[in-house]
Amino acid sequence: MKRFSQLAWPYMIWVVLMILLPMLLILVYSLTTSGNEIVNFTFTFAHFQKFFTDPDFLLVLWRSLTIAVKTTIICVILGYPVAYFIARSSDRVRNILVLAITLPMWINMLVRTYAWIGILSDGGIAQTILGFFGLKDMELLYTEGSVLLGMVYNFIPFMILQINTSLCKMDKSLLEASADLGANKVQTFLRVTFPLSLSGVVSGITLVFLPAVSSFFIPKLLGGGQFFLIGNVIENQFITVGEWNFGSAISMIMAVIMMVCMYAIRKIDEHNSGGGNQES
Amino acid sequence: MKKEKRIIGKVLMILMILFFYLPIVFMIIFSFNESKSLTNFTGFSFNWYEKLFQNRDMMESLYVTITVAVIATAVSTLVGTISAIGLSKSSKIVKKIMMQLNDFPIMNPEIVTAIGLMLLFITFHIERGFMTMLLAHITFCIPYVILSVMPKIRSLDPNLADAAMDLGATPWQALTKVLVPQIMPGIISGALIAFTMSFDDFIISYFVTGGGVKNLSIMVYTMSKRVNPTINAISTLVVVLITIVLVIINVVPLIKSRREKKDEKVIN
């Protein structure tokens, strides 16, 4: 049956050309001076130096990380109870609710983000509703809050679905056992349900945090160019300024930071689930 | 106490659903607005739809989006399925390395994949446009197809193809008549993921096309700098389109299974 293994050969070539080579190119561009051809180039660390010595860039990096952390925290706090509610519903209701959450994800993220502009703009319904609560004429669009809202809106479905899956997979007899052994509802939740659903929370966090750090159209549309994140800087370097080498260096920095974050999150998860035996 | 909790959960659930659907409903309503305002509904009209159908750039972007999505889905489903079958029969080490590389476009931030491909096209002087967009879409779609086909292959008996060939099937027949039908559900869900990924893609398309060719997302992005209700109109069209596709996807298997049941009855 070895003959069938030849079927993968074309894709191996494709992977080298279209996945591996582009990654190497980013690395090469980030380490060379601009204006190079493929045949001759000069190595330099100047792009990395430029990034780490400029307080403006560092501020943008810090801002991207903090807003991603805020987004993730809000998604966990709001997403967990919703996922819990879905998981505790009857099968039929659960299917309907999961479908209701998945449906909007089929519609273009950009389009859904754009729709918020009308809702949040001056005189829009969000201001009208807030007006009822005595918060008249609050500036909503083009603030950190609107960017945060856009991110939570786009990424919270991933969190809900991940937590819901892990809650549904849980063995229900564990809850009965816990109750039989004298634990009350709160204790059962804290000692049994929550720890067991933690793997869902962790994969939800990676699905929210990573795209949030690198997102650039949400801050652009809802931040109105006032609220620059690292993704915007990269876009700027490539599309407007044309400094591909510096842009590549920023991308490398971002990719490395993300890898470190992912690794840390995974380690914490393994630690909590008792020594990382998920591999087996 | 328990009931109270359910009520809190219910309220939160309803609010969450409202939160998800509010912008979509809002967009649909204001696509029928008479004036340009995004905040005041002044009257019902088809103004923006007329403008949309007269706007050649927009119609072309819709055409580009659909063409790229259809071709990318077809190619990536075919290549992905074949490669997944090939990889399942490859040696362990090759399989492991390939699956790691295959994960790259999924795990990497989209913007990094986008920049990598952009640099690739620039470095080798490939003119950026429709073809580069298509190539990029195929590149990020195949991994999803492989990921959804692989588990189905793993659940098959590894001797299935051998058995078919022992019984006189050619390798081609063993592949198309035995293996592929068995893993069909995986192939279909892979194709669906590929289609939506391609249809919705903005970041990668934005970087790998050089201004000339635009898909829907790029169009919305470049137009959103000014208030432009035609975006609402075209978005509403997309919502309708996606809904139709979803209905077809959900209804066709239903009809099929019903028909199969009928056939079974006839046979019995």
Coordinates of C-alpha atoms in Angstrom, one line a residue:
Chain A
M1 CA 0.0 0.0 0.0
K2 CA 3.1 2.2 -0.1
R3 CA 2.0 3.3 -3.5
F4 CA -0.7 5.6 -2.1
S5 CA 2.0 7.5 -0.2
Q6 CA 3.1 9.0 -3.5
L7 CA -0.2 10.9 -3.5
A8 CA 1.2 13.2 -0.9
W9 CA 4.2 14.2 -2.9
P10 CA 2.7 17.2 -4.8
Y11 CA 1.5 18.6 -1.5
M12 CA 4.9 18.3 0.0
I13 CA 6.4 20.4 -2.8
W14 CA 3.5 22.9 -2.3
V15 CA 4.1 23.1 1.4
V16 CA 7.7 23.9 0.9
L17 CA 7.0 26.5 -1.7
M18 CA 3.9 28.2 -0.2
I19 CA 4.2 27.7 3.6
L20 CA 7.9 27.1 4.5
L21 CA 9.5 29.5 2.0
P22 CA 7.3 32.5 2.9
M23 CA 8.2 32.0 6.6
L24 CA 11.9 31.9 5.7
L25 CA 11.4 35.0 3.6
I26 CA 10.0 37.0 6.5
L27 CA 13.0 36.0 8.6
V28 CA 15.4 36.9 5.8
Y29 CA 13.7 40.3 5.1
S30 CA 13.7 41.1 8.9
L31 CA 17.4 40.6 9.1
T32 CA 18.6 42.4 5.9
T33 CA 18.9 45.9 4.8
S34 CA 16.3 47.3 2.4
G35 CA 16.7 47.4 -1.3
N36 CA 18.2 44.0 -1.6
E37 CA 17.8 41.5 -4.4
I38 CA 17.6 37.8 -3.7
V39 CA 21.1 37.2 -4.8
N40 CA 23.0 39.7 -2.6
F41 CA 22.0 41.0 0.7
T42 CA 23.5 42.5 3.8
F43 CA 22.6 41.3 7.3
T44 CA 21.6 43.7 10.0
F45 CA 19.8 43.9 13.3
A46 CA 18.9 47.5 12.8
H47 CA 15.2 46.8 12.3
F48 CA 14.9 45.1 15.6
Q49 CA 16.9 47.8 17.3
K50 CA 14.7 50.4 15.8
F51 CA 11.6 48.8 17.2
F52 CA 12.9 48.2 20.7
T53 CA 14.4 51.7 21.1
D54 CA 11.4 53.7 19.9
P55 CA 9.0 54.3 22.7
D56 CA 6.2 54.8 20.2
F57 CA 6.4 51.3 18.9
L58 CA 6.8 49.9 22.4
L59 CA 3.7 51.7 23.5
V60 CA 1.7 50.3 20.5
L61 CA 3.0 46.8 21.4
W62 CA 2.0 47.3 25.1
R63 CA -1.4 48.6 24.0
S64 CA -2.0 45.6 21.7
L65 CA -1.2 43.2 24.5
T66 CA -3.3 44.9 27.1
I67 CA -6.4 45.2 24.9
A68 CA -6.0 41.5 23.9
V69 CA -5.8 40.6 27.6
K70 CA -8.9 42.7 28.4
T71 CA -10.8 41.2 25.5
T72 CA -9.9 37.7 26.7
I73 CA -10.9 38.4 30.3
I74 CA -14.3 39.8 29.2
C75 CA -14.8 36.9 26.9
V76 CA -14.2 34.4 29.7
I77 CA -16.4 36.3 32.2
L78 CA -19.3 36.7 29.8
G79 CA -18.8 33.5 27.8
Y80 CA -18.6 31.1 30.7
P81 CA -22.1 31.6 32.1
V82 CA -23.6 31.5 28.6
A83 CA -21.7 28.3 27.8
Y84 CA -22.8 26.8 31.1
F85 CA -26.4 27.7 30.4
I86 CA -26.2 26.1 26.9
A87 CA -24.6 22.9 28.3
R88 CA -27.3 22.5 31.0
S89 CA -30.1 22.9 28.5
S90 CA -32.0 20.0 26.9
D91 CA -30.5 18.4 23.8
R92 CA -32.9 20.2 21.4
V93 CA -32.5 23.6 23.0
R94 CA -28.8 23.2 23.1
N95 CA -28.6 22.4 19.3
I96 CA -30.7 25.5 18.5
L97 CA -28.6 27.7 20.8
V98 CA -25.3 26.4 19.3
L99 CA -26.7 27.0 15.8
A100 CA -27.8 30.5 16.9
I101 CA -24.2 31.3 18.0
T102 CA -22.6 29.8 14.9
L103 CA -24.8 31.4 12.3
P104 CA -23.4 35.0 12.6
M105 CA -19.9 33.6 12.2
W106 CA -20.8 32.6 8.7
I107 CA -21.1 36.3 7.8
N108 CA -18.0 38.2 7.0
M109 CA -16.2 39.6 10.1
L110 CA -15.5 42.9 8.4
V111 CA -19.1 43.3 7.4
R112 CA -20.3 42.6 11.0
T113 CA -17.7 45.0 12.4
Y114 CA -18.8 47.7 9.9
A115 CA -22.4 47.4 11.1
W116 CA -21.3 48.6 14.6
I117 CA -20.2 51.9 13.2
G118 CA -23.9 52.9 12.6
I119 CA -25.0 51.7 16.0
L120 CA -22.3 53.4 17.9
S121 CA -22.0 56.7 16.0
D122 CA -23.4 60.0 17.3
G123 CA -27.2 60.0 17.5
G124 CA -27.3 56.2 16.9
I125 CA -29.3 53.7 18.9
A126 CA -26.6 52.9 21.4
Q127 CA -26.5 56.6 22.5
T128 CA -30.3 56.7 22.6
I129 CA -30.4 53.6 24.8
L130 CA -27.7 55.0 27.1
G131 CA -29.7 58.2 27.2
F132 CA -32.5 56.4 29.0
F133 CA -30.0 55.6 31.8
G134 CA -29.0 59.3 32.1
L135 CA -25.8 58.9 30.1
K136 CA -26.4 61.5 27.5
D137 CA -24.2 62.1 24.5
M138 CA -21.4 59.8 25.6
E139 CA -18.7 59.5 23.0
L140 CA -18.8 55.9 21.9
L141 CA -17.3 55.4 18.5
Y142 CA -13.6 55.8 17.9
T143 CA -12.6 55.1 21.5
E144 CA -10.8 52.2 23.2
G145 CA -14.2 51.0 24.3
S146 CA -15.5 50.6 20.8
V147 CA -12.4 48.7 19.7
L148 CA -12.8 46.5 22.8
L149 CA -16.5 45.9 21.9
G150 CA -15.6 45.0 18.4
M151 CA -13.1 42.5 19.5
V152 CA -15.4 40.9 22.1
Y153 CA -18.2 40.8 19.5
N154 CA -16.0 39.0 16.9
F155 CA -14.2 36.6 19.2
I156 CA -16.6 35.6 22.0
P157 CA -18.4 32.9 19.9
F158 CA -15.1 30.9 19.9
M159 CA -14.9 31.1 23.7
I160 CA -18.5 30.1 24.2
L161 CA -18.3 27.1 21.8
Q162 CA -15.0 25.8 23.3
I163 CA -16.3 26.0 26.9
N164 CA -19.6 24.5 25.9
T165 CA -17.9 21.5 24.2
S166 CA -15.8 20.8 27.3
L167 CA -18.8 21.1 29.6
C168 CA -20.8 18.7 27.4
K169 CA -18.0 16.2 27.3
M170 CA -18.0 16.0 31.1
D171 CA -19.2 12.8 32.7
K172 CA -22.5 13.8 34.3
S173 CA -22.2 11.0 36.9
L174 CA -19.3 13.0 38.5
L175 CA -21.8 15.6 39.5
E176 CA -24.1 13.1 41.1
A177 CA -21.1 11.5 42.9
S178 CA -20.1 14.9 44.2
A179 CA -23.6 15.5 45.5
D180 CA -23.8 12.1 47.0
L181 CA -20.6 12.7 48.8
G182 CA -22.2 15.8 50.4
A183 CA -21.0 18.7 48.3
N184 CA -23.4 21.5 47.8
K185 CA -24.0 23.1 44.3
V186 CA -21.4 25.7 44.8
Q187 CA -18.8 23.3 46.0
T188 CA -19.6 20.9 43.1
F189 CA -19.1 23.7 40.7
L190 CA -15.9 25.0 42.1
R191 CA -14.3 21.6 42.8
V192 CA -15.6 19.5 40.0
T193 CA -17.3 21.3 37.1
F194 CA -15.0 24.3 36.8
P195 CA -11.6 22.4 36.9
L196 CA -12.9 19.9 34.4
S197 CA -14.0 22.6 32.0
L198 CA -10.7 24.4 32.2
S199 CA -9.3 22.8 29.1
G200 CA -12.1 24.4 27.2
V201 CA -11.4 27.8 28.7
V202 CA -7.7 27.4 27.8
S203 CA -8.4 26.6 24.1
G204 CA -11.0 29.4 24.1
I205 CA -8.3 31.8 25.4
T206 CA -5.9 30.9 22.6
L207 CA -8.7 31.3 20.1
V208 CA -9.5 34.8 21.5
F209 CA -6.1 36.2 22.5
L210 CA -4.1 35.4 19.4
P211 CA -6.4 37.0 16.8
A212 CA -7.0 39.9 19.2
V213 CA -3.3 40.8 19.4
S214 CA -2.8 40.7 15.7
S215 CA -6.2 42.2 14.5
F216 CA -6.0 45.3 12.5
F217 CA -9.3 46.0 10.8
I218 CA -11.2 46.1 14.1
P219 CA -9.1 49.0 15.5
K220 CA -9.1 50.6 12.1
L221 CA -12.9 50.6 11.6
L222 CA -14.0 51.1 15.2
G223 CA -11.0 53.1 16.4
G224 CA -11.0 55.4 13.4
G225 CA -7.3 55.5 12.9
Q226 CA -6.9 57.0 16.4
F227 CA -6.3 53.8 18.1
F228 CA -3.2 52.1 16.6
L229 CA -2.4 48.5 17.4
I230 CA 0.6 46.4 16.3
G231 CA -1.4 44.9 13.4
N232 CA -2.0 48.5 12.1
V233 CA 1.7 49.3 12.3
I234 CA 2.5 46.2 10.2
E235 CA -0.2 47.1 7.7
N236 CA 1.2 50.6 7.5
Q237 CA 4.8 49.4 6.9
F238 CA 3.7 47.1 4.1
I239 CA 0.9 49.0 2.4
T240 CA 1.6 52.7 2.9
V241 CA 5.3 53.1 3.8
G242 CA 6.7 50.2 1.8
E243 CA 9.3 49.3 4.4
W244 CA 9.0 45.6 4.0
N245 CA 12.2 44.8 6.0
F246 CA 11.0 46.7 9.1
G247 CA 7.5 45.3 8.7
S248 CA 8.9 41.8 8.6
A249 CA 10.9 42.5 11.7
I250 CA 7.7 43.6 13.5
S251 CA 5.9 40.5 12.3
M252 CA 8.7 38.4 13.7
I253 CA 8.6 40.1 17.0
M254 CA 4.8 39.6 17.1
A255 CA 5.0 35.9 16.1
V256 CA 7.7 35.2 18.8
I257 CA 5.6 37.0 21.5
M258 CA 2.6 34.9 20.5
M259 CA 4.5 31.7 20.5
V260 CA 5.8 32.5 24.0
C261 CA 2.2 33.3 25.2
M262 CA 0.9 30.0 23.6
Y263 CA 3.6 28.0 25.3
A264 CA 2.9 29.7 28.7
I265 CA -0.8 29.1 28.4
R266 CA -0.2 25.4 27.5
K267 CA 2.2 24.9 30.3
I268 CA -0.3 26.3 32.8
D269 CA -3.0 24.0 31.4
E270 CA -0.8 21.0 31.7
H271 CA 0.2 21.9 35.2
N272 CA -3.5 22.2 36.2
S273 CA -4.5 18.9 34.6
G274 CA -1.8 17.1 36.5
G275 CA 1.4 16.8 34.5
G276 CA 0.5 17.0 30.9
N277 CA -0.7 13.6 29.9
Q278 CA -2.8 14.9 27.1
E279 CA -0.2 13.8 24.6
S280 CA -0.8 10.2 25.2
Chain B
M1 CA -32.2 29.1 44.3
K2 CA -31.8 26.8 41.3
K3 CA -34.7 28.5 39.5
E4 CA -33.2 31.9 40.1
K5 CA -29.9 30.8 38.5
R6 CA -31.7 29.6 35.4
I7 CA -33.4 33.0 35.1
I8 CA -30.1 34.8 35.3
G9 CA -28.7 32.4 32.7
K10 CA -31.7 32.9 30.5
V11 CA -31.4 36.7 30.6
L12 CA -27.7 36.5 29.9
M13 CA -28.4 34.1 27.0
I14 CA -31.0 36.4 25.5
L15 CA -28.8 39.4 25.8
M16 CA -26.0 37.5 24.1
I17 CA -28.2 36.5 21.2
L18 CA -29.3 40.1 20.9
F19 CA -25.7 41.2 21.0
F20 CA -24.9 38.8 18.1
Y21 CA -27.8 39.7 15.9
L22 CA -28.3 43.4 16.6
P23 CA -25.6 44.5 14.1
I24 CA -26.9 42.2 11.4
V25 CA -30.5 43.3 11.8
F26 CA -29.4 46.9 12.0
M27 CA -27.4 46.5 8.7
I28 CA -30.4 44.9 6.9
I29 CA -32.8 47.6 8.1
F30 CA -30.5 50.5 7.1
S31 CA -29.8 49.0 3.7
F32 CA -33.4 50.0 2.9
N33 CA -33.0 53.5 4.3
E34 CA -33.9 56.3 2.0
S35 CA -31.2 58.7 3.1
K36 CA -27.5 58.3 3.6
S37 CA -27.8 58.4 7.4
L38 CA -26.7 55.4 9.4
T39 CA -28.6 56.6 12.5
N40 CA -32.0 57.9 11.3
F41 CA -34.4 55.7 9.3
T42 CA -36.1 58.3 7.1
G43 CA -38.1 56.0 4.8
F44 CA -38.1 52.8 2.9
S45 CA -36.4 52.6 -0.5
F46 CA -34.3 50.5 -2.8
N47 CA -31.9 53.4 -3.5
W48 CA -28.8 51.6 -2.2
Y49 CA -29.6 48.4 -4.1
E50 CA -30.0 50.4 -7.3
K51 CA -26.7 52.2 -6.6
L52 CA -25.1 48.8 -5.8
F53 CA -26.1 47.2 -9.1
Q54 CA -24.9 50.2 -11.0
N55 CA -21.6 50.2 -9.2
R56 CA -19.4 48.0 -11.5
D57 CA -16.5 47.8 -9.0
M58 CA -18.8 46.3 -6.3
M59 CA -20.4 43.8 -8.6
E60 CA -17.0 42.8 -9.8
S61 CA -15.8 42.3 -6.3
L62 CA -18.8 40.0 -5.6
Y63 CA -17.9 38.1 -8.8
V64 CA -14.2 37.8 -7.7
T65 CA -15.2 36.7 -4.2
I66 CA -17.5 33.9 -5.5
T67 CA -15.1 32.8 -8.3
V68 CA -12.1 32.6 -6.0
A69 CA -14.1 30.8 -3.3
V70 CA -15.5 28.2 -5.7
I71 CA -12.2 27.5 -7.4
A72 CA -10.2 27.5 -4.2
T73 CA -12.7 25.2 -2.6
A74 CA -12.7 22.7 -5.5
V75 CA -8.9 22.6 -5.8
S76 CA -8.2 22.5 -2.1
T77 CA -10.8 19.8 -1.5
L78 CA -9.3 17.7 -4.2
V79 CA -5.7 18.2 -3.3
G80 CA -6.4 18.1 0.5
T81 CA -8.2 14.8 0.2
I82 CA -5.6 13.2 -2.0
S83 CA -2.8 14.4 0.2
A84 CA -4.5 13.2 3.4
I85 CA -4.8 9.7 1.9
G86 CA -1.2 9.9 0.8
L87 CA 0.0 11.1 4.2
S88 CA -1.9 8.4 6.0
K89 CA 0.1 5.8 4.1
S90 CA 3.4 7.7 4.5
S91 CA 6.1 6.9 7.1
K92 CA 5.6 8.2 10.6
I93 CA 8.3 10.8 10.4
V94 CA 7.1 12.3 7.1
K95 CA 3.6 12.4 8.4
K96 CA 4.6 14.1 11.6
I97 CA 6.7 16.8 9.9
M98 CA 4.0 17.4 7.2
M99 CA 1.2 17.7 9.8
Q100 CA 3.3 20.3 11.7
L101 CA 3.9 22.3 8.6
N102 CA 0.2 21.9 7.7
D103 CA -0.7 23.5 11.0
F104 CA 1.3 26.7 10.2
P105 CA -1.3 28.6 8.3
I106 CA -3.9 27.7 11.0
M107 CA -1.8 28.5 14.0
N108 CA 0.0 31.5 12.7
P109 CA -1.6 34.9 13.0
E110 CA -3.3 35.5 9.7
I111 CA -1.3 38.7 9.2
V112 CA 2.0 36.7 9.3
T113 CA 0.8 34.2 6.7
A114 CA -0.4 37.1 4.6
I115 CA 3.0 38.9 4.8
G116 CA 4.9 35.7 4.0
L117 CA 2.9 35.2 0.9
M118 CA 3.1 38.8 -0.1
L119 CA 6.9 38.7 0.2
L120 CA 7.0 35.5 -1.8
F121 CA 5.2 37.0 -4.7
I122 CA 7.3 40.2 -4.5
T123 CA 10.6 38.4 -4.3
F124 CA 9.9 36.2 -7.3
H125 CA 8.3 39.1 -9.3
I126 CA 4.9 37.5 -9.6
E127 CA 2.4 40.1 -10.5
R128 CA -0.1 40.5 -7.7
G129 CA -3.7 40.1 -8.7
F130 CA -6.4 37.5 -9.2
M131 CA -4.0 34.6 -9.6
T132 CA -2.0 35.4 -6.5
M133 CA -5.2 35.7 -4.5
L134 CA -6.4 32.3 -5.7
L135 CA -3.0 30.7 -4.9
A136 CA -3.0 32.2 -1.4
H137 CA -6.6 31.0 -0.8
I138 CA -5.7 27.5 -2.0
T139 CA -2.7 27.6 0.4
F140 CA -4.7 28.4 3.5
C141 CA -7.7 26.2 2.6
I142 CA -5.9 22.9 2.0
P143 CA -4.8 22.6 5.7
Y144 CA -8.4 22.8 6.9
V145 CA -9.4 20.1 4.4
I146 CA -6.6 17.8 5.5
L147 CA -7.5 18.4 9.2
S148 CA -11.1 17.4 8.6
V149 CA -10.4 14.4 6.3
M150 CA -7.5 12.9 8.4
P151 CA -9.6 11.7 11.4
K152 CA -12.0 10.0 9.0
I153 CA -9.1 8.1 7.3
R154 CA -7.7 7.2 10.7
S155 CA -11.0 5.6 11.7
L156 CA -10.9 3.3 8.6
D157 CA -9.5 -0.2 8.5
P158 CA -6.0 0.3 7.1
N159 CA -6.4 -2.9 5.1
L160 CA -9.5 -1.6 3.3
A161 CA -7.7 -0.6 0.1
D162 CA -5.6 -3.9 0.0
A163 CA -8.8 -5.8 0.4
A164 CA -10.4 -4.0 -2.5
M165 CA -7.3 -4.7 -4.7
D166 CA -7.2 -8.3 -3.7
L167 CA -10.7 -8.6 -4.9
G168 CA -9.6 -7.3 -8.3
A169 CA -10.0 -3.5 -8.1
T170 CA -7.3 -1.4 -9.7
P171 CA -5.7 1.1 -7.3
W172 CA -7.8 3.9 -8.9
Q173 CA -11.0 1.9 -8.3
A174 CA -9.9 1.2 -4.7
L175 CA -9.4 4.9 -4.2
T176 CA -12.5 6.2 -5.8
K177 CA -15.0 3.4 -5.1
V178 CA -13.9 2.3 -1.7
L179 CA -11.8 4.9 0.2
V180 CA -13.4 8.1 -0.9
P181 CA -17.0 7.1 -0.3
Q182 CA -16.0 6.1 3.2
I183 CA -14.5 9.4 4.1
M184 CA -17.1 11.5 2.3
P185 CA -18.5 13.2 5.4
G186 CA -15.0 14.5 6.2
I187 CA -14.4 15.7 2.7
I188 CA -17.7 17.6 2.7
S189 CA -17.1 19.3 6.0
G190 CA -13.6 20.2 4.8
A191 CA -15.0 21.7 1.6
L192 CA -17.5 23.7 3.6
I193 CA -14.8 25.1 5.9
A194 CA -12.6 25.9 2.9
F195 CA -15.5 27.7 1.2
T196 CA -16.3 29.9 4.2
M197 CA -12.7 30.6 5.0
S198 CA -12.1 31.7 1.4
F199 CA -15.4 33.6 1.1
D200 CA -14.8 35.6 4.3
D201 CA -11.1 36.2 4.0
F202 CA -9.9 39.7 4.2
I203 CA -6.4 39.9 5.7
I204 CA -4.6 37.5 3.3
S205 CA -6.4 38.7 0.2
Y206 CA -5.7 42.3 1.2
F207 CA -1.9 41.7 1.3
V208 CA -1.5 39.5 -1.7
T209 CA -3.4 41.5 -4.2
G210 CA -2.0 44.8 -5.4
G211 CA -4.8 47.2 -5.6
G212 CA -6.3 46.1 -8.9
V213 CA -8.3 43.1 -7.9
K214 CA -10.7 43.4 -4.9
N215 CA -12.8 40.9 -3.2
L216 CA -15.8 41.9 -1.1
S217 CA -13.9 42.3 2.1
I218 CA -11.3 44.5 0.6
M219 CA -14.1 46.5 -1.0
V220 CA -15.8 47.0 2.3
Y221 CA -12.5 47.9 4.0
T222 CA -11.6 50.6 1.4
M223 CA -15.1 52.0 1.3
S224 CA -15.6 52.1 5.0
K225 CA -13.5 55.3 5.4
R226 CA -16.6 57.3 4.4
V227 CA -20.3 56.6 5.2
N228 CA -21.5 54.5 2.5
P229 CA -24.9 52.6 2.8
T230 CA -24.2 50.5 -0.3
I231 CA -22.0 48.5 2.0
N232 CA -25.2 47.7 4.0
A233 CA -26.9 46.7 0.7
I234 CA -24.1 44.4 -0.4
S235 CA -23.8 42.9 3.1
T236 CA -27.5 42.2 3.1
L237 CA -27.1 40.4 -0.2
V238 CA -24.3 38.3 1.3
V239 CA -26.4 37.4 4.3
V240 CA -29.2 36.3 2.0
L241 CA -26.6 34.3 -0.1
I242 CA -25.1 32.6 3.0
T243 CA -28.5 31.8 4.3
I244 CA -29.5 30.1 1.1
V245 CA -26.3 28.1 1.1
L246 CA -26.8 27.1 4.7
V247 CA -30.4 26.1 4.0
I248 CA -29.3 24.0 1.0
I249 CA -26.5 22.3 3.1
N250 CA -29.0 21.5 5.9
V251 CA -31.9 20.5 3.7
V252 CA -30.2 18.4 1.0
P253 CA -28.9 15.7 3.4
L254 CA -32.4 15.6 4.9
I255 CA -34.0 15.0 1.6
K256 CA -31.3 12.5 0.6
S257 CA -31.7 10.5 3.8
R258 CA -35.5 10.5 3.3
R259 CA -35.1 9.3 -0.3
E260 CA -32.7 6.6 0.9
K261 CA -35.2 5.4 3.4
K262 CA -37.8 5.2 0.7
D263 CA -35.4 3.2 -1.5
E264 CA -34.8 0.9 1.3
K265 CA -38.5 0.4 1.7
V266 CA -38.8 -0.4 -2.0
I267 CA -36.0 -2.9 -1.8
N268 CA -37.4 -4.6 1.2

